[in-house]
mmCIF file of C-alpha atoms in Angstrom:
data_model
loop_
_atom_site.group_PDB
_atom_site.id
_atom_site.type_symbol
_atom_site.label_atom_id
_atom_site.label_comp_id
_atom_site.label_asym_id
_atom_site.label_seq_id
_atom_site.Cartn_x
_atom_site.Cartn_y
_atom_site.Cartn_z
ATOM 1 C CA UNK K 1 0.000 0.000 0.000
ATOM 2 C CA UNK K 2 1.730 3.400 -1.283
ATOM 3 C CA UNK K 3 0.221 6.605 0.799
ATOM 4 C CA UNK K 4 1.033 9.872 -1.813
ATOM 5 C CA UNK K 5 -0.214 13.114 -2.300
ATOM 6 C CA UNK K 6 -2.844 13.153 -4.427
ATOM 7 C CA UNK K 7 -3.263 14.841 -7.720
ATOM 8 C CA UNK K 8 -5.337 15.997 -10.114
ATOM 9 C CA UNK K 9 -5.011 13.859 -12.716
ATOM 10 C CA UNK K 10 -6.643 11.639 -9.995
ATOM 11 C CA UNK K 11 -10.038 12.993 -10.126
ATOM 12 C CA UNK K 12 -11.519 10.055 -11.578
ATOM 13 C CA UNK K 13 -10.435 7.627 -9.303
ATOM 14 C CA UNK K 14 -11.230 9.342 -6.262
ATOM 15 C CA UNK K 15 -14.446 10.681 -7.957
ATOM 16 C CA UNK K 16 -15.119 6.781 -8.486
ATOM 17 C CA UNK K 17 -14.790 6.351 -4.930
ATOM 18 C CA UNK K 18 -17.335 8.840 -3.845
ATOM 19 C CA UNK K 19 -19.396 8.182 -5.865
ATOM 20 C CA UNK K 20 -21.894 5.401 -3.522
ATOM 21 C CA UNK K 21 -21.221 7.586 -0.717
ATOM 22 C CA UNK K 22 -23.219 10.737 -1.875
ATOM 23 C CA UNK K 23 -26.068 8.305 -4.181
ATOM 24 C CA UNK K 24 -26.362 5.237 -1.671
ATOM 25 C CA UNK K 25 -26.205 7.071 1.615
ATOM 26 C CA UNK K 26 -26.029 9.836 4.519
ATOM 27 C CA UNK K 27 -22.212 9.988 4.767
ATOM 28 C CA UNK K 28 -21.809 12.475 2.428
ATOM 29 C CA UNK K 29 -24.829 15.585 2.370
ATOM 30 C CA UNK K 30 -24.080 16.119 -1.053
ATOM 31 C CA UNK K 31 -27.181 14.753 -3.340
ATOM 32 C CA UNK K 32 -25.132 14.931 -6.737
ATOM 33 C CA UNK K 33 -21.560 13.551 -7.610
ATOM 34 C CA UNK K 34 -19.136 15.549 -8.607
ATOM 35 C CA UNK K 35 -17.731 15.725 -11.715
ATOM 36 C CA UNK K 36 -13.731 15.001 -12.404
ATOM 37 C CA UNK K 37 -13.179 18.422 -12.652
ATOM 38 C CA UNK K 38 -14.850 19.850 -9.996
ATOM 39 C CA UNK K 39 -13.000 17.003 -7.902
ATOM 40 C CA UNK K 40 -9.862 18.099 -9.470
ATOM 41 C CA UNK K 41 -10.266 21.479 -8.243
ATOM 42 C CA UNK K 42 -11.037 20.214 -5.139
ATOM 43 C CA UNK K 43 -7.658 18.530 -5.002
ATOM 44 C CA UNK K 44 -6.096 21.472 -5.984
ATOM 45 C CA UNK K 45 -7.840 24.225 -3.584
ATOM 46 C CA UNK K 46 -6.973 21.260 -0.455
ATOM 47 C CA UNK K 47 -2.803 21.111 -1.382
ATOM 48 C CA UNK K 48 -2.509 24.531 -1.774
ATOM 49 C CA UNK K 49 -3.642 25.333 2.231
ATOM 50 C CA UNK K 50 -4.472 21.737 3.899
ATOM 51 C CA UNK K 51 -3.442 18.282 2.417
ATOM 52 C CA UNK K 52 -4.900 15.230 0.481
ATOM 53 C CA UNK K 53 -3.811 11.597 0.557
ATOM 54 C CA UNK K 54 -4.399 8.892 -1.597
ATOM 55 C CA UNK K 55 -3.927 4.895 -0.735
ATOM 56 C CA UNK K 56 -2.695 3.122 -3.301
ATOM 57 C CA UNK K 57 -2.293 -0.545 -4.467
ATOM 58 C CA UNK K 58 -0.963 -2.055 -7.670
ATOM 59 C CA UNK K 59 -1.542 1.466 -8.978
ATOM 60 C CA UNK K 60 -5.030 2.394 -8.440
ATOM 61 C CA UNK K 61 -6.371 4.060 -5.859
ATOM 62 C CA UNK K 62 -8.502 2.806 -3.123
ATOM 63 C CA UNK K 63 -9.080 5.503 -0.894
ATOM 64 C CA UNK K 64 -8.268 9.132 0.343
ATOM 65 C CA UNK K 65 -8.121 11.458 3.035
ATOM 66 C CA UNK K 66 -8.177 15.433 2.955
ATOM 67 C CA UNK K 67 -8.316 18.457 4.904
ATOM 68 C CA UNK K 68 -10.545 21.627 4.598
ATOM 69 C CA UNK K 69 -11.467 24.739 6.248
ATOM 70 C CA UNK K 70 -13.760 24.359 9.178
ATOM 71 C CA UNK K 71 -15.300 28.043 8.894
ATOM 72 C CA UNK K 72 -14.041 30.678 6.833
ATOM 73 C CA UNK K 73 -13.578 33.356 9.394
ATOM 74 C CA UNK K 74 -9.658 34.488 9.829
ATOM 75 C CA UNK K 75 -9.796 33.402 13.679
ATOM 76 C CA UNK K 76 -10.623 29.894 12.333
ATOM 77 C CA UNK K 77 -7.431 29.526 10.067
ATOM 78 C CA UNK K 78 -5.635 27.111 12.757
ATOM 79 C CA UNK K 79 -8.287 24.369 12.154
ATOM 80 C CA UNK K 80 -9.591 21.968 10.007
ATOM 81 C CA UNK K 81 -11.992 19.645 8.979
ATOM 82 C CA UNK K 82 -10.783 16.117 8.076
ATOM 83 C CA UNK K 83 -12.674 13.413 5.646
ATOM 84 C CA UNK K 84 -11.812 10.105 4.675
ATOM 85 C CA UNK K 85 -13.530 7.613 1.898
ATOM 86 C CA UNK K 86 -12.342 4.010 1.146
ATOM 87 C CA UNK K 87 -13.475 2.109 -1.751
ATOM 88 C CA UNK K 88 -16.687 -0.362 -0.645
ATOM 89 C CA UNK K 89 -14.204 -3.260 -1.273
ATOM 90 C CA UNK K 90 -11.739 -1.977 0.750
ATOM 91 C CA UNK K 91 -13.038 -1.504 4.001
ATOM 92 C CA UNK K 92 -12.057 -2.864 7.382
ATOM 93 C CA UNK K 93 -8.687 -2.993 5.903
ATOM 94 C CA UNK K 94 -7.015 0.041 8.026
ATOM 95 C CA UNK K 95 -6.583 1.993 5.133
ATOM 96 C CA UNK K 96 -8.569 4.575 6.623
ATOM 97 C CA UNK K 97 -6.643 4.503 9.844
ATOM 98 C CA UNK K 98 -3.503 4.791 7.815
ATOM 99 C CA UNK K 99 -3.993 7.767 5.534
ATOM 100 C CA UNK K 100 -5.650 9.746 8.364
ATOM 101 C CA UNK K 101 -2.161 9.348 10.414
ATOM 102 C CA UNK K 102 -0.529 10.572 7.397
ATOM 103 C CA UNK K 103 -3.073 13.277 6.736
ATOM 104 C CA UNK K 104 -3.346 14.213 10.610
ATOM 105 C CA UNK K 105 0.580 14.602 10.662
ATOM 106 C CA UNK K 106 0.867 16.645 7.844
ATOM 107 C CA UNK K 107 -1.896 19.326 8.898
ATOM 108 C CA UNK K 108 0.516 19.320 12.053
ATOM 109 C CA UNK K 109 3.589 20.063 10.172
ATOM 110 C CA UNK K 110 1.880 22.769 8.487
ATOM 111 C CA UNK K 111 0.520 24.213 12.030
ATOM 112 C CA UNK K 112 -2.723 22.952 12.297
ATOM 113 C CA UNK K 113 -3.890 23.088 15.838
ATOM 114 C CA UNK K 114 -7.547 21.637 15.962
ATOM 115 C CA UNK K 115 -8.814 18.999 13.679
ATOM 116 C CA UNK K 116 -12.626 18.336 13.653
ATOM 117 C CA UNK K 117 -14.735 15.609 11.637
ATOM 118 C CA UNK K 118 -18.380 15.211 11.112
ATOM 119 C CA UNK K 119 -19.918 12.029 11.200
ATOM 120 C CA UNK K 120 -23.498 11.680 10.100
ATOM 121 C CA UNK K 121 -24.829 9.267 12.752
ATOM 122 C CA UNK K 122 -25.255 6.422 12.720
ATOM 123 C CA UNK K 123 -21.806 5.160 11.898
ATOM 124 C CA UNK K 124 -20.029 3.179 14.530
ATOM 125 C CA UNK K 125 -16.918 2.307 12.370
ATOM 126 C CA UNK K 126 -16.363 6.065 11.178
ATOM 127 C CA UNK K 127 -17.358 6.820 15.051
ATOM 128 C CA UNK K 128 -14.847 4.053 15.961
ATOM 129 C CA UNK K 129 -11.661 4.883 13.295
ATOM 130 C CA UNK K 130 -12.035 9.058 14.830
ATOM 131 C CA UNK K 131 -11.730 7.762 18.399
ATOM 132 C CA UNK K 132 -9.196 4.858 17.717
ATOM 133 C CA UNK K 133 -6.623 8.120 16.538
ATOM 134 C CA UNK K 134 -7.770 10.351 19.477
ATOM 135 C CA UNK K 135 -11.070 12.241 18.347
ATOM 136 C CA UNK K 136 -13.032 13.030 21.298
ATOM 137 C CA UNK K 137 -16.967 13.797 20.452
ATOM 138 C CA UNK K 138 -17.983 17.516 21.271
ATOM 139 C CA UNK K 139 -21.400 17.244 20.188
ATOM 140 C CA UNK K 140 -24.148 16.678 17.878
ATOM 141 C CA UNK K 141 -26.009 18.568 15.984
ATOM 142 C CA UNK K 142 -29.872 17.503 15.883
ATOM 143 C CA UNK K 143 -31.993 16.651 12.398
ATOM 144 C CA UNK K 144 -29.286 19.323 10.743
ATOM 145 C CA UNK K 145 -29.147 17.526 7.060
ATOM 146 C CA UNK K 146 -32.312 16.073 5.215
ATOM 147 C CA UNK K 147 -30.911 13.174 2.657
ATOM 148 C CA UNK K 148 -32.433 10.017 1.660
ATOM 149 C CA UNK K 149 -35.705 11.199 3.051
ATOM 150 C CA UNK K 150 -35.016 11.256 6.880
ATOM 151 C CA UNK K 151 -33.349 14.332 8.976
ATOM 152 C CA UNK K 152 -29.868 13.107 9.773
ATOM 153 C CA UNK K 153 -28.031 13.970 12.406
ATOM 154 C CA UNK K 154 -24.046 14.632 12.500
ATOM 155 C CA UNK K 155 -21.663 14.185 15.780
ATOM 156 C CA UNK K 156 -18.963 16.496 15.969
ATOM 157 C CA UNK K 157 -15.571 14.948 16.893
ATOM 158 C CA UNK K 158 -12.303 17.029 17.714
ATOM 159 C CA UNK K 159 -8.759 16.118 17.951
ATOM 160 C CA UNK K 160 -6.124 18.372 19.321
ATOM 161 C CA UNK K 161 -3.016 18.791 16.778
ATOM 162 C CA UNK K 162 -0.920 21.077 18.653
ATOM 163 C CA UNK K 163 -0.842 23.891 21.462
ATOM 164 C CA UNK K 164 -0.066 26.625 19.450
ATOM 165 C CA UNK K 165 0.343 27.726 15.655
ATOM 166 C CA UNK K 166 3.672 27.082 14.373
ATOM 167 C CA UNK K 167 3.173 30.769 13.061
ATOM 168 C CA UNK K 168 1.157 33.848 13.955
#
């Protein structure tokens, strides 16, 4: 398994990946897939301030793991939202657990302090994977996305990257 920076030119893939999450279920709130290029700019917009990680194996990707901003506001710079997707075959394989430590580590480097992840509930093993690398829950929000015809709710889970910006 080779953990790499993603690129563009693997838009498709990862769009490929994605793509049962936002038709099949509540783990994603989005109700359309995006395309290949509106992942690639994705990709693009996440190396330029955060990170994204792609899994590997005998040269296609199987999964990946990114950060994004958590609010847009200036005071919010220091954290960041995290994500992960594996591919449906490749799950309960660790892969998740092992591009998140590369991910989290990164966003460290770069001075991340806070990193937060929403989980639409339920979801024990995305529940289970945050906590397993440190996540403690802060909350949940109530009935706050409508998908699939039900109100879903989301927990909020928080890990702590580092006391202090690396920079002001």
């Amino acid at each position: 398994m080779l953990i790499r920076t993603a690129t563009e030119t693997d838009a498709n893939a990862l769009a490929a990946i994605y793509q049962p999450y936002v038709q099949g279920t509540a783990v994603s709130f989005e109700t359309e897939v995006p395309s290949a290029d509106e992942f690639a700019a994705r990709i693009a917009k996440s190396l330029k301030t955060w990170d994204w990680v792609v899994a590997e194996e005998d040269g296609r990707c199987v999964a990946y793991a990114y950060g994004s901003a958590h609010r847009e506001r200036p005071a919010y710079r220091w954290s960041v939202e995290t994500s992960v997707y594996v591919r449906e075959d490749h799950h309960r394989r660790g892969i998740a657990k092992m591009l998140y430590i590369e991910l989290l580590e990164r966003l460290k480097t770069k001075g991340y302090c806070n990193a937060f992840a929403g989980i639409t509930l339920p979801n024990d093993a995305s529940v289970a994977l945050h906590t397993s690398l440190g996540f403690e829950a802060i909350g949940v929000f109530k009935r706050v996305g409508w998908k699939l015809g039900a109100w879903r709710d989301v927990a909020w889970l928080q890990l702590q990257l580092r006391q202090a910006p690396a920079t002001q």
